[in-house]
Coordinates of C-alpha atoms and ligand atoms in Angstrom, one line a residue:
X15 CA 0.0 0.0 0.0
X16 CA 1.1 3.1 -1.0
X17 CA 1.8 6.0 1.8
X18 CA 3.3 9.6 1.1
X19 CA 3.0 12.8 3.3
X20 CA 3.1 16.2 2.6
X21 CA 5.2 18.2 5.7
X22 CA 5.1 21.2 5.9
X23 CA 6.9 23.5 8.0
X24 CA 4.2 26.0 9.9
X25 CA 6.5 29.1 8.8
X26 CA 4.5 31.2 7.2
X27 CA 2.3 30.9 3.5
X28 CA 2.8 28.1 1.4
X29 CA 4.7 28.8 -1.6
X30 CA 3.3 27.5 -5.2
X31 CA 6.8 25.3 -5.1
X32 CA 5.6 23.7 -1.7
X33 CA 1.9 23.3 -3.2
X34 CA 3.2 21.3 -6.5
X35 CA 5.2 19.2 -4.4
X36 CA 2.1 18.0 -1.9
X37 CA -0.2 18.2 -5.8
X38 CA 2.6 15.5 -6.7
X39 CA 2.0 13.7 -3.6
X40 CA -1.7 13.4 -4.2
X41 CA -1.3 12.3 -8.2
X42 CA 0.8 9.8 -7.1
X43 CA -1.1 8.6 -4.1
X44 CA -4.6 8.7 -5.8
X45 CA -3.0 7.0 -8.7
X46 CA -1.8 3.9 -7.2
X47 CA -4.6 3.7 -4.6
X48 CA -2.6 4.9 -1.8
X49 CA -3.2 7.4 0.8
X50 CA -2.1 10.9 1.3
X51 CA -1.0 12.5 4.7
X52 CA -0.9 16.1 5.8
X53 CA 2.0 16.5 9.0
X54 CA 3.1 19.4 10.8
X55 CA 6.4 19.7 11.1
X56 CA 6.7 22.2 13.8
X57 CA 9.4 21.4 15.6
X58 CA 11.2 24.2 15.5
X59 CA 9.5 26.3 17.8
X60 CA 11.3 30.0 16.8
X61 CA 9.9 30.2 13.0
X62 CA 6.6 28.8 14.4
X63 CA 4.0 31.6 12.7
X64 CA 0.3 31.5 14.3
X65 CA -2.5 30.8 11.3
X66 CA -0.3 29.2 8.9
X67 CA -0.9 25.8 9.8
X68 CA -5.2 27.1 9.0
X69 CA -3.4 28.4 5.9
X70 CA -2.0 24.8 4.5
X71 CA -5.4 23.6 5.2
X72 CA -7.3 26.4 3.8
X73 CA -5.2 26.5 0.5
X74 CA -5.6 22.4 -0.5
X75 CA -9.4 22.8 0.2
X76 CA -9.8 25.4 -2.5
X77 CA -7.4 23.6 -4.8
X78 CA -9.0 20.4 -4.1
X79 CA -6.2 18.6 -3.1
X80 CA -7.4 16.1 -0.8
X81 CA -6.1 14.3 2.4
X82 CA -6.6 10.9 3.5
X83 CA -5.1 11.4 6.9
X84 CA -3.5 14.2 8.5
X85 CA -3.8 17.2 11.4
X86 CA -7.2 18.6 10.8
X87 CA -9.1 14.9 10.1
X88 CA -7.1 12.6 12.4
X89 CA -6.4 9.0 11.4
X90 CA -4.8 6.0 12.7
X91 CA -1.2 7.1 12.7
X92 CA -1.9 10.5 14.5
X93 CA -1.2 12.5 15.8
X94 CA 0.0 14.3 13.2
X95 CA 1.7 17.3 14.4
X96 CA 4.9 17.1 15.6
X97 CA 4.6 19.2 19.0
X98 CA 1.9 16.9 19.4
X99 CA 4.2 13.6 19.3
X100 CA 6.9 15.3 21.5
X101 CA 7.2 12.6 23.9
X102 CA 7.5 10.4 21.4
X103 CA 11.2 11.0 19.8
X104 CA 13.4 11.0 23.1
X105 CA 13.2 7.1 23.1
X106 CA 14.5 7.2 19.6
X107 CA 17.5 9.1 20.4
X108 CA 18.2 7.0 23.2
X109 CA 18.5 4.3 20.6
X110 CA 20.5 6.0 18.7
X111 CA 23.4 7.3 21.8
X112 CA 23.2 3.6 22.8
X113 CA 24.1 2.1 19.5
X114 CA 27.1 5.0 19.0
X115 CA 24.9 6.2 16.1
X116 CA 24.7 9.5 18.2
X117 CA 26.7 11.6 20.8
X118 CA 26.0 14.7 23.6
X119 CA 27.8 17.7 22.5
X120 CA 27.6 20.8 25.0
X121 CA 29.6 23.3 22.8
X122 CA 28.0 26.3 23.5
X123 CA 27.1 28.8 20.7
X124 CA 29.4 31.1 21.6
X125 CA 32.1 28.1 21.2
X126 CA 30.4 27.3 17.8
X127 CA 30.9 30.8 16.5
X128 CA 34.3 31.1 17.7
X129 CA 35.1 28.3 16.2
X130 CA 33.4 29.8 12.5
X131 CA 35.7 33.0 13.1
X132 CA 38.6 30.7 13.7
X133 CA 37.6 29.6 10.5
X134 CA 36.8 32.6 8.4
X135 CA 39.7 33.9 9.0
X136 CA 41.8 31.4 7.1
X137 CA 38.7 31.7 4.6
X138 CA 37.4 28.3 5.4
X139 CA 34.4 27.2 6.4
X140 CA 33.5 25.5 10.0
X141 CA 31.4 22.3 9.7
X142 CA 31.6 19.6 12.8
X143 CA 32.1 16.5 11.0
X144 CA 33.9 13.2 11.4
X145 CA 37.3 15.4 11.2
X146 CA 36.9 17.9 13.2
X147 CA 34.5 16.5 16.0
X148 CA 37.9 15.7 18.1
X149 CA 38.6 18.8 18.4
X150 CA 34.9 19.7 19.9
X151 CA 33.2 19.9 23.5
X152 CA 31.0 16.1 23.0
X153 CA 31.2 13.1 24.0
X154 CA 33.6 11.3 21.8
X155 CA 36.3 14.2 22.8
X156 CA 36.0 14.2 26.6
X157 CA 36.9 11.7 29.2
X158 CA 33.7 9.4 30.6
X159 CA 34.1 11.2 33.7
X160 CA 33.8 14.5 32.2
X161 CA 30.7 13.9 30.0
X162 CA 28.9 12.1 33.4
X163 CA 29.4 15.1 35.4
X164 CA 28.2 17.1 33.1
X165 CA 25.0 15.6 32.2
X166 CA 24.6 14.9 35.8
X167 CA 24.9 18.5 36.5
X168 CA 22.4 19.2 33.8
X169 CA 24.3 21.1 31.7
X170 CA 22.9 21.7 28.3
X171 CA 23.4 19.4 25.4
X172 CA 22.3 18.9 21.7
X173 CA 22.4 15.1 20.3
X174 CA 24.2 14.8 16.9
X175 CA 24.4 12.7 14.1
X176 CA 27.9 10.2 14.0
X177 CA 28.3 9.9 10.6
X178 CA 30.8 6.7 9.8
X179 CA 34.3 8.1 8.3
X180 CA 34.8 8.1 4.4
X181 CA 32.1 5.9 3.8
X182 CA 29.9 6.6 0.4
X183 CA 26.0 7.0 0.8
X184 CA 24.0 6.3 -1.9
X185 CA 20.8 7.7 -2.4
X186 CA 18.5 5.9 -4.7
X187 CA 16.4 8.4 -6.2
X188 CA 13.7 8.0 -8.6
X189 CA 14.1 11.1 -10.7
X190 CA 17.8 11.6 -10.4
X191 CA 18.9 7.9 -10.3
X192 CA 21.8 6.9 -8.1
X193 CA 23.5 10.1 -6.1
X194 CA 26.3 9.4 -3.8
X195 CA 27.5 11.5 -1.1
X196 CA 31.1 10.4 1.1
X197 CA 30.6 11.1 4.6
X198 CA 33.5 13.5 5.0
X199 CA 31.0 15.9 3.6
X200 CA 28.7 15.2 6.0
X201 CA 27.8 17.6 9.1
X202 CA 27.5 15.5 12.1
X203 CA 23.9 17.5 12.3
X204 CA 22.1 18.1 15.6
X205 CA 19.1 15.5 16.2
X206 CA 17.9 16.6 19.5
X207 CA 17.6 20.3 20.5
X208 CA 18.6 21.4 24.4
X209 CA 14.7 22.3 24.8
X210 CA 13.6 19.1 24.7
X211 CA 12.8 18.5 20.9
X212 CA 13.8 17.0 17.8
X213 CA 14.8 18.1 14.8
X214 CA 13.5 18.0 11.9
X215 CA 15.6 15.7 10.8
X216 CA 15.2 12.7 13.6
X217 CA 11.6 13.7 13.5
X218 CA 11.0 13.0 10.0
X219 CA 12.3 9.7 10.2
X220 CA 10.9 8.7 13.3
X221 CA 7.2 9.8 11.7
X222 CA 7.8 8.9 8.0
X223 CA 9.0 4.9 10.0
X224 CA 5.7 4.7 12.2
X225 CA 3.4 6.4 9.7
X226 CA 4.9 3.5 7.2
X227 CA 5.4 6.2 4.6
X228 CA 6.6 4.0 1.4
X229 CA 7.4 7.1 -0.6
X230 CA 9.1 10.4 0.6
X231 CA 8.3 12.8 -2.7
X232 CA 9.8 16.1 -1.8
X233 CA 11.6 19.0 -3.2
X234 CA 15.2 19.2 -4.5
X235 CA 16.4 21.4 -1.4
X236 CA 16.0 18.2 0.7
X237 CA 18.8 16.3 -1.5
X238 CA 21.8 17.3 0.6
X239 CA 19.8 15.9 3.7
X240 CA 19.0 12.3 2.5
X241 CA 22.6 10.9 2.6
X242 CA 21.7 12.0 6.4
X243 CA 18.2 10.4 6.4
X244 CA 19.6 7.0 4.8
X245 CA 21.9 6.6 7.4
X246 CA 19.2 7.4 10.0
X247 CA 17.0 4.0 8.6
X248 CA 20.2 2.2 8.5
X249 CA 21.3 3.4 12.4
X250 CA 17.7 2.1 13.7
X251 CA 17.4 -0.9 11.4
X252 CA 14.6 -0.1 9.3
X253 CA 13.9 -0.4 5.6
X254 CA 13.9 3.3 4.0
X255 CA 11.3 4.7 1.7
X256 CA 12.0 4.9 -1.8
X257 CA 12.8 9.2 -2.5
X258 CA 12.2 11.6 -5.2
X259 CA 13.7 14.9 -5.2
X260 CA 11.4 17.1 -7.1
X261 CA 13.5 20.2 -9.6
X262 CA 13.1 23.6 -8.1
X263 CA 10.7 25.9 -9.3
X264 CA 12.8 28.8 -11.0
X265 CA 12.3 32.3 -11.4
X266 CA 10.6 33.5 -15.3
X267 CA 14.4 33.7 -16.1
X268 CA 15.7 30.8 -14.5
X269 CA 17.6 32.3 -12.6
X270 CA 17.5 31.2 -9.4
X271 CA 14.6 29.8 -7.3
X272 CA 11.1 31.5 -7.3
X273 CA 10.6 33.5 -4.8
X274 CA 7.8 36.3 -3.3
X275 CA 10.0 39.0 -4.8
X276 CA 10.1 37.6 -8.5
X277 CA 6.5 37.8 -8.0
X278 CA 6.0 41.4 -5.9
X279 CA 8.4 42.7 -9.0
X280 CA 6.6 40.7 -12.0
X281 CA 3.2 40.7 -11.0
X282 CA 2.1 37.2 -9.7
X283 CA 1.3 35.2 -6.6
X284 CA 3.7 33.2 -5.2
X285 CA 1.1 31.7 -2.6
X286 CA -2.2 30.0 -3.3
X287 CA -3.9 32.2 -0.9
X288 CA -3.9 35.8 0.2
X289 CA -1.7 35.4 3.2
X290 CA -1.2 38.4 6.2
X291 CA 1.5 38.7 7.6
X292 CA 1.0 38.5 11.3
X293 CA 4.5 39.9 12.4
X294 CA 5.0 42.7 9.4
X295 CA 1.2 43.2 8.9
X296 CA 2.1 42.7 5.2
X297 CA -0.2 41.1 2.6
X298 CA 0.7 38.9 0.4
X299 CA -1.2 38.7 -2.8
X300 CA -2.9 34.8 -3.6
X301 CA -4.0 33.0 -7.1
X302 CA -7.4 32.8 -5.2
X303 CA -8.3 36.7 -4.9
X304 CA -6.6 37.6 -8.0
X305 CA -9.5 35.6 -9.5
X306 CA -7.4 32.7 -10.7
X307 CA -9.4 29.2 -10.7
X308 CA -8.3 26.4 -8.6
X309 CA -8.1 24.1 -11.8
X310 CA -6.2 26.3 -13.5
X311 CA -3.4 26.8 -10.8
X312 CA -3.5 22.8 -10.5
X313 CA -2.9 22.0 -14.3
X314 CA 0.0 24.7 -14.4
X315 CA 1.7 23.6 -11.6
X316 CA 1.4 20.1 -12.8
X317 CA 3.2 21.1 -15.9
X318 CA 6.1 22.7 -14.0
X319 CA 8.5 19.7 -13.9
X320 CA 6.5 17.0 -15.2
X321 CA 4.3 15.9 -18.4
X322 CA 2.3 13.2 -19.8
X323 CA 5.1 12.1 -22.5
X324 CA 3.2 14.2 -25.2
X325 CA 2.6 18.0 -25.2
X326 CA -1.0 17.4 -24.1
X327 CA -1.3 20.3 -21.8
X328 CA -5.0 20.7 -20.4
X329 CA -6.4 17.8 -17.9
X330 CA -8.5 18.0 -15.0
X331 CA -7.4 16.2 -11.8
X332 CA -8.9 13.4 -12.9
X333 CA -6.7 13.0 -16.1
X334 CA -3.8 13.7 -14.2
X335 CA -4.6 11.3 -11.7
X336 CA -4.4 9.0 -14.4
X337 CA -1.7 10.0 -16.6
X338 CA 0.5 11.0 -13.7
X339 CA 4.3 9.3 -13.3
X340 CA 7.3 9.6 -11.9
X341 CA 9.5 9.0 -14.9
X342 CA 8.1 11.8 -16.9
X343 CA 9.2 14.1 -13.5
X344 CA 12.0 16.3 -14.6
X345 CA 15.9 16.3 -13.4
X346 CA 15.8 20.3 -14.5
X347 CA 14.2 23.2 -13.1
X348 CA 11.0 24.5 -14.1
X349 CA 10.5 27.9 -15.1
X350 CA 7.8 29.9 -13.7
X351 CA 5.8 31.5 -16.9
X352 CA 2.9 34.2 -16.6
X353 CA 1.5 34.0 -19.9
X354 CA 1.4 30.3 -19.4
X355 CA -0.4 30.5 -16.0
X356 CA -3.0 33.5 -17.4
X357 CA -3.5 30.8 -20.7
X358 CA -4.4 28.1 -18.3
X359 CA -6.5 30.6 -16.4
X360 CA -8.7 31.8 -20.0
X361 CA -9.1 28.1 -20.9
X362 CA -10.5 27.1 -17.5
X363 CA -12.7 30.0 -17.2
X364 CA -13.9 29.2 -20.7
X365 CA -15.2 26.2 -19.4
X366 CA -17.4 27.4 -17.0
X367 CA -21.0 27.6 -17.5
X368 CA -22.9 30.7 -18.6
X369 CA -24.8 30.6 -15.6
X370 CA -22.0 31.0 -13.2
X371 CA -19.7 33.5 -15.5
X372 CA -23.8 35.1 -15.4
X373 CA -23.4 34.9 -11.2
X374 CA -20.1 36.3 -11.3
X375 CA -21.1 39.1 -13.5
X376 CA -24.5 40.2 -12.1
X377 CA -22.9 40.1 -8.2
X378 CA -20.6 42.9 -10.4
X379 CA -23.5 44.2 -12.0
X380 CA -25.3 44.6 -8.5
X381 CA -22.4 46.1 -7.0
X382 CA -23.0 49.2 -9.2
X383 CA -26.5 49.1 -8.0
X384 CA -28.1 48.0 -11.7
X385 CA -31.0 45.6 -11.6
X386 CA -31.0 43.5 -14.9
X387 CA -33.0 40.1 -15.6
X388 CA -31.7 36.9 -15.5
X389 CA -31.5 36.3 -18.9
X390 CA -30.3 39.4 -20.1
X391 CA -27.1 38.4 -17.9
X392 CA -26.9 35.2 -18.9
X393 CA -26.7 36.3 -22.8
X394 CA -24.0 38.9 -22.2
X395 CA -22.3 36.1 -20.3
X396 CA -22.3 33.7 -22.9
X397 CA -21.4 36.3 -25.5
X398 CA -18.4 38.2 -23.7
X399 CA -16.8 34.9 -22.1
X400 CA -14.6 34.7 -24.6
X401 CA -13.2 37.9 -24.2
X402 CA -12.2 37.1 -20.3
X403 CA -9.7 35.8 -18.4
X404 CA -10.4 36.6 -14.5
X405 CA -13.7 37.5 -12.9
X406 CA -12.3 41.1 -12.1
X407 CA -12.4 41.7 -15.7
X408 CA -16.1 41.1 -16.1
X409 CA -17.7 44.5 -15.7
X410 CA -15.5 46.5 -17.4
X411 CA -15.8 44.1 -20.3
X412 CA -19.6 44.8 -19.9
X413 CA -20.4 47.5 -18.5
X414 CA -22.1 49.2 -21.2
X415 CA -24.2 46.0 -21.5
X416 CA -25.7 47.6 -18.7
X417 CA -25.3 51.6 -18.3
X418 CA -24.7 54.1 -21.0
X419 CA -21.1 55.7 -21.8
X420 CA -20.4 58.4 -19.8
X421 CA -17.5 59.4 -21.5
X422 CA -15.9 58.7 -25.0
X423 CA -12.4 57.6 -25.8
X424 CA -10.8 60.6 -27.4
X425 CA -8.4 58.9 -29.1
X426 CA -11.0 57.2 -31.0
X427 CA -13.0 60.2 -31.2
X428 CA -10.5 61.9 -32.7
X429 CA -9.7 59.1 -35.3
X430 CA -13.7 57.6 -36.1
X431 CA -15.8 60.8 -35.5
X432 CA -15.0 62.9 -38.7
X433 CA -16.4 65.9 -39.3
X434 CA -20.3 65.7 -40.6
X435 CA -20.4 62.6 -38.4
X436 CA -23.3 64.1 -36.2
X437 CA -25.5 64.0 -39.7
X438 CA -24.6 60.8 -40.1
X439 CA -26.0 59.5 -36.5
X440 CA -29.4 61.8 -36.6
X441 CA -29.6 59.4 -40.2
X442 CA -28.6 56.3 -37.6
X443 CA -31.9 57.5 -35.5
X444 CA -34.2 57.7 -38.4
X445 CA -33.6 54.2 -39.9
X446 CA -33.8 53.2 -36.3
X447 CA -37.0 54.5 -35.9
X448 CA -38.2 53.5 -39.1
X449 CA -37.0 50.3 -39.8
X450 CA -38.4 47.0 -38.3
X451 CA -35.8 46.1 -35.2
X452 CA -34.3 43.0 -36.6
X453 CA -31.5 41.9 -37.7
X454 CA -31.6 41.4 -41.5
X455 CA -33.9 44.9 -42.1
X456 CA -31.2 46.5 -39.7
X457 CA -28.5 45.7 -42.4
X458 CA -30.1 46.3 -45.0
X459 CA -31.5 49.9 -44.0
X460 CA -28.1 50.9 -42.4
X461 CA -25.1 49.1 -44.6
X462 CA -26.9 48.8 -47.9
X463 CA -29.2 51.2 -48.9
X464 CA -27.5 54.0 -46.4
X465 CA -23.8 53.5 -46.5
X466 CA -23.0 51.4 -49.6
X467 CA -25.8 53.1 -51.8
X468 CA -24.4 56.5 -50.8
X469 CA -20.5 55.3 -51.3
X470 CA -19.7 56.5 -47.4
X471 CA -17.0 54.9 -45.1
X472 CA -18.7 51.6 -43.4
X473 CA -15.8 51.8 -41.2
X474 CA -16.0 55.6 -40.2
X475 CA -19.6 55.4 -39.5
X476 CA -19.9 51.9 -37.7
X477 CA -17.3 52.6 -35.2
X478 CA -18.5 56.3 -34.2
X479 CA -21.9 54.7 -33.6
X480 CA -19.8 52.0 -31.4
X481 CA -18.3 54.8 -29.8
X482 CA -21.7 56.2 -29.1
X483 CA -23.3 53.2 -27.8
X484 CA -20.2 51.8 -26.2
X485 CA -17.7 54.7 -25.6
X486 CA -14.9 53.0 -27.2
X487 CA -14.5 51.1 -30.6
X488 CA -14.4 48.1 -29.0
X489 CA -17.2 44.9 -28.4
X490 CA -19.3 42.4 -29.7
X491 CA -20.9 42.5 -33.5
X492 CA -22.1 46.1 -33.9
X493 CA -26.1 45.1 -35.1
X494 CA -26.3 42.5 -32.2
X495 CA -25.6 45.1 -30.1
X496 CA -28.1 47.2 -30.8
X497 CA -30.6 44.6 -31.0
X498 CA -29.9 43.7 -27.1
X499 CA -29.7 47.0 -26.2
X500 CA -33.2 47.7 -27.5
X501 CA -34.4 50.7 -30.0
X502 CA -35.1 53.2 -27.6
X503 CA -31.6 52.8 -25.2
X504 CA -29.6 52.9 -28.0
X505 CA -31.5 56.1 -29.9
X506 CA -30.7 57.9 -26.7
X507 CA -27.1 56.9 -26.6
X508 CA -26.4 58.3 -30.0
X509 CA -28.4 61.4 -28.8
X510 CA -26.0 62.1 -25.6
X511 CA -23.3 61.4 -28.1
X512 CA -24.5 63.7 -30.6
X513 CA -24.7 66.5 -28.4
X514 CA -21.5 65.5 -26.3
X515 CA -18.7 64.8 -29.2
X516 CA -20.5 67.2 -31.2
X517 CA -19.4 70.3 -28.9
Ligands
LIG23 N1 9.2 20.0 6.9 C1 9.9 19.9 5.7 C2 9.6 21.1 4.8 O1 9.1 22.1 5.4 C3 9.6 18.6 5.0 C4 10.7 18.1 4.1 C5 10.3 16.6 3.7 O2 9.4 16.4 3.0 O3 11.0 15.7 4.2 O4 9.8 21.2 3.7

């Protein structure tokens, strides 16, 4: 049975890079019938940020990324945050000290960054390892005595990792292949804090061992750490997971890895969700209030790293449930690209219904306190969808569905409304008046028998009375227009117009 976890760290908003990796996760899971598991790694209680953990759970709900087990439903391998299972990891790393996998170290941080200085200034850099751990204030350096007394004396201590000298650790990764790491490189890393908790790193294991996760899918940043992580299974005698290391998500450039800046500068979320800042009282913008559909951000971020084998590029979650695999995951970073995410974003709203682009528009409609039938809404829906992209975009698309022009685009003016033009529209009224209000009498009173018949410019004349009716020279077929707006809306239009552009 398939098992993998998504674990995030409560630190603030989830990046879009942390959401692919959990949307990974659930393809994967859902795929081969597994389950998926949302854990809280909180152990590290100084970048703990209140609300973000609501955040996590907040953003997969409106994406509709799914959990199976995990903090906010329980399950049988809870609990499932990691200040909640506390008590649990001291036993571990009393495994560990007795089978030498482990040592006390009590250098103090002041030691530590003396030692760093010490370092610097022969421009190298510090790391406590397998050859310099001698040299240290831990167990392996001082005499029995010495180490008893101080633990006795309750002095304060950190656990740390004992890697094995020059031995090569393979990591068996699914993406990358075989990468292999010699232990020289290694930082003897801290597994127990002096307050009383794990680290992430003894944590992970311990939970990803009892919550018999098969399959640790995770981004690239993790990579240095699994050399670590291997030996951890090895050190306790239990079989490993099978790892992926996902590419980073890169910058529009790819330079670099995405970050909230890229997006602040460029324009785009980095974060599913609006997020606020508790600490700075910033806001961060989200995909969700910049109108973005929750389908849409899924099938991008699918794309960013992985594909079907074949440049098929729109699928619902169910589709990518099903075409979903880790071979097609890439070894190379994924660029981040806007146009790409706003494409996504036009052929996913294209798909909704008239009647709910119609909701969306009429809440807009109501907003600037116009009443307008159902239907009425519905048909400018269905015939202005096309033109949109985000929800924001509706009314100003529309709006003169619904009120006249108040102003007119000069530029337009200036270029359509030639002189004599005001003779022209009074001609507009008459056949308006005159002329049976349909369609084909329309054309043939107004384009035939008015402009062609009297050799004037169709162009000239259409688009100043499209600048009277609309304000601009832009927006659906000129007649059908008309026809919605009814006779009598659109007569006075051209009126205002007449007696506006005209002065
Ligand atoms: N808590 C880690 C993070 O915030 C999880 C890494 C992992 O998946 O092992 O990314």
């Amino acid at each position: 049975m398939v098992r993998v976890r998504f674990a995030p760290s409560p630190t603030g908003p989830l990046h879009i890079g942390g959401v692919r990796t959990a949307l990974y996760n659930y393809l994967f899971a859902r795929q081969q019938g597994g389950k998926m598991i949302l854990r809280i790694e909180d152990t590290d209680q100084t970048r703990f940020v209140p609300g973000a953990e609501q955040y996590i759970i907040e953003a997969f709900q409106w994406l509709g990324i799914e959990f199976d087990e995990g903090v906010h439903i329980g399950g049988p391998y809870g609990p499932y945050r990691q200040s909640d299972r506390k008590a649990l990891y001291r036993q571990y790393a009393d495994q560990l000290l007795a089978g030498g996998w482990a040592y006390y170290a009590f250098d103090t941080p002041e030691a530590l960054d003396a030692k760093r200085k010490e370092y610097e200034a022969e421009k190298k850099t510090f790391q406590y390892d397998c050859t310099t751990r001698l040299g240290m204030c831990n167990s392996l350096a001082l005499p029995a005595d010495e180490v008893q007394r101080r633990l006795d004396s309750g002095d304060p201590y950190v656990l740390r990792f004992r890697f094995p000298e020059n031995t090569d650790i393979t990591v068996h990764d699914l993406i990358r292949g075989d990468v292999t790491m010699n232990s020289r490189l290694l930082d003897d890393k801290v597994l127990f804090k002096s307050d009383g908790m794990p680290t992430y790193h003894l944590a992970n294991i311990v939970d990803d061992h009892l919550m018999e996760i098969t399959h640790v899918i995770r981004g690239e940043e993790w990579l240095p750490s699994a050399p670590l992580h291997i030996m951890l299974y090895e050190a306790f005698g239990w079989q490993a997971p099978q790892f992926a290391h996902l590419p980073l998500l890169l910058k529009p450039d790819g330079n670099g890895k995405l970050s909230k800046r890229d997006g602040d500068r460029l324009g785009f979320p980095v974060f599913p969700l609006e997020w606020h800042d508790p600490k700075s009282g910033e806001t961060s913008n989200g995909y969700r209030e910049q109108g973005y559909l929750p389908q849409a951000v899924v099938n991008m971020l699918a794309l960013l790293g992985w594909n079907p084998g074949n440049d098929q590029e729109l699928m619902t979650m169910d589709e990518l449930i099903r075409l979903f695999s880790i071979e097609h995951i890439s070894k190379n970073g994924a660029k981040f690209n806007l146009d790409k995410a706003r494409w996504f974003q036009h052929e996913y709203f294209q798909q909704l219904s008239d009647d709910t682009v119609a909701d969306m528009l009429d809440t807009q409609v109501k907003s600037h306190g116009i009443e307008a039938p159902h239907e009425y809404v519905v048909k400018v829906a269905s015939m202005m969808k096309e033109r949109i992209t985000f929800p924001g975009e509706l009314w100003d698309t529309c709006s003169y569905f619904f009120q006249a022009p108040t102003e007119y685009n000069e530029k337009d003016v200036a270029k359509r409304w030639q002189p004599g033009m005001e003779g022209h529209m009074a001609k507009v009224i008459e056949i308006l008046e005159t002329v049976p209000f349909e369609y084909d009498a329309l054309h043939q009173a107004l384009l035939e028998d008015y402009i062609k018949a009297n050799q004037l410019n169709t162009g000239a004349i259409m688009n100043s009375l499209r600048l009277a009716v609309v304000g601009r020279t832009v927006g659906p077929d000129m007649l059908t227009l008309v026809l919605m707006l009814g006779k009598d809306e659109v007569i006075r239009r051209i009126q205002r117009a007449i007696e506006t552009i005209g002065n």
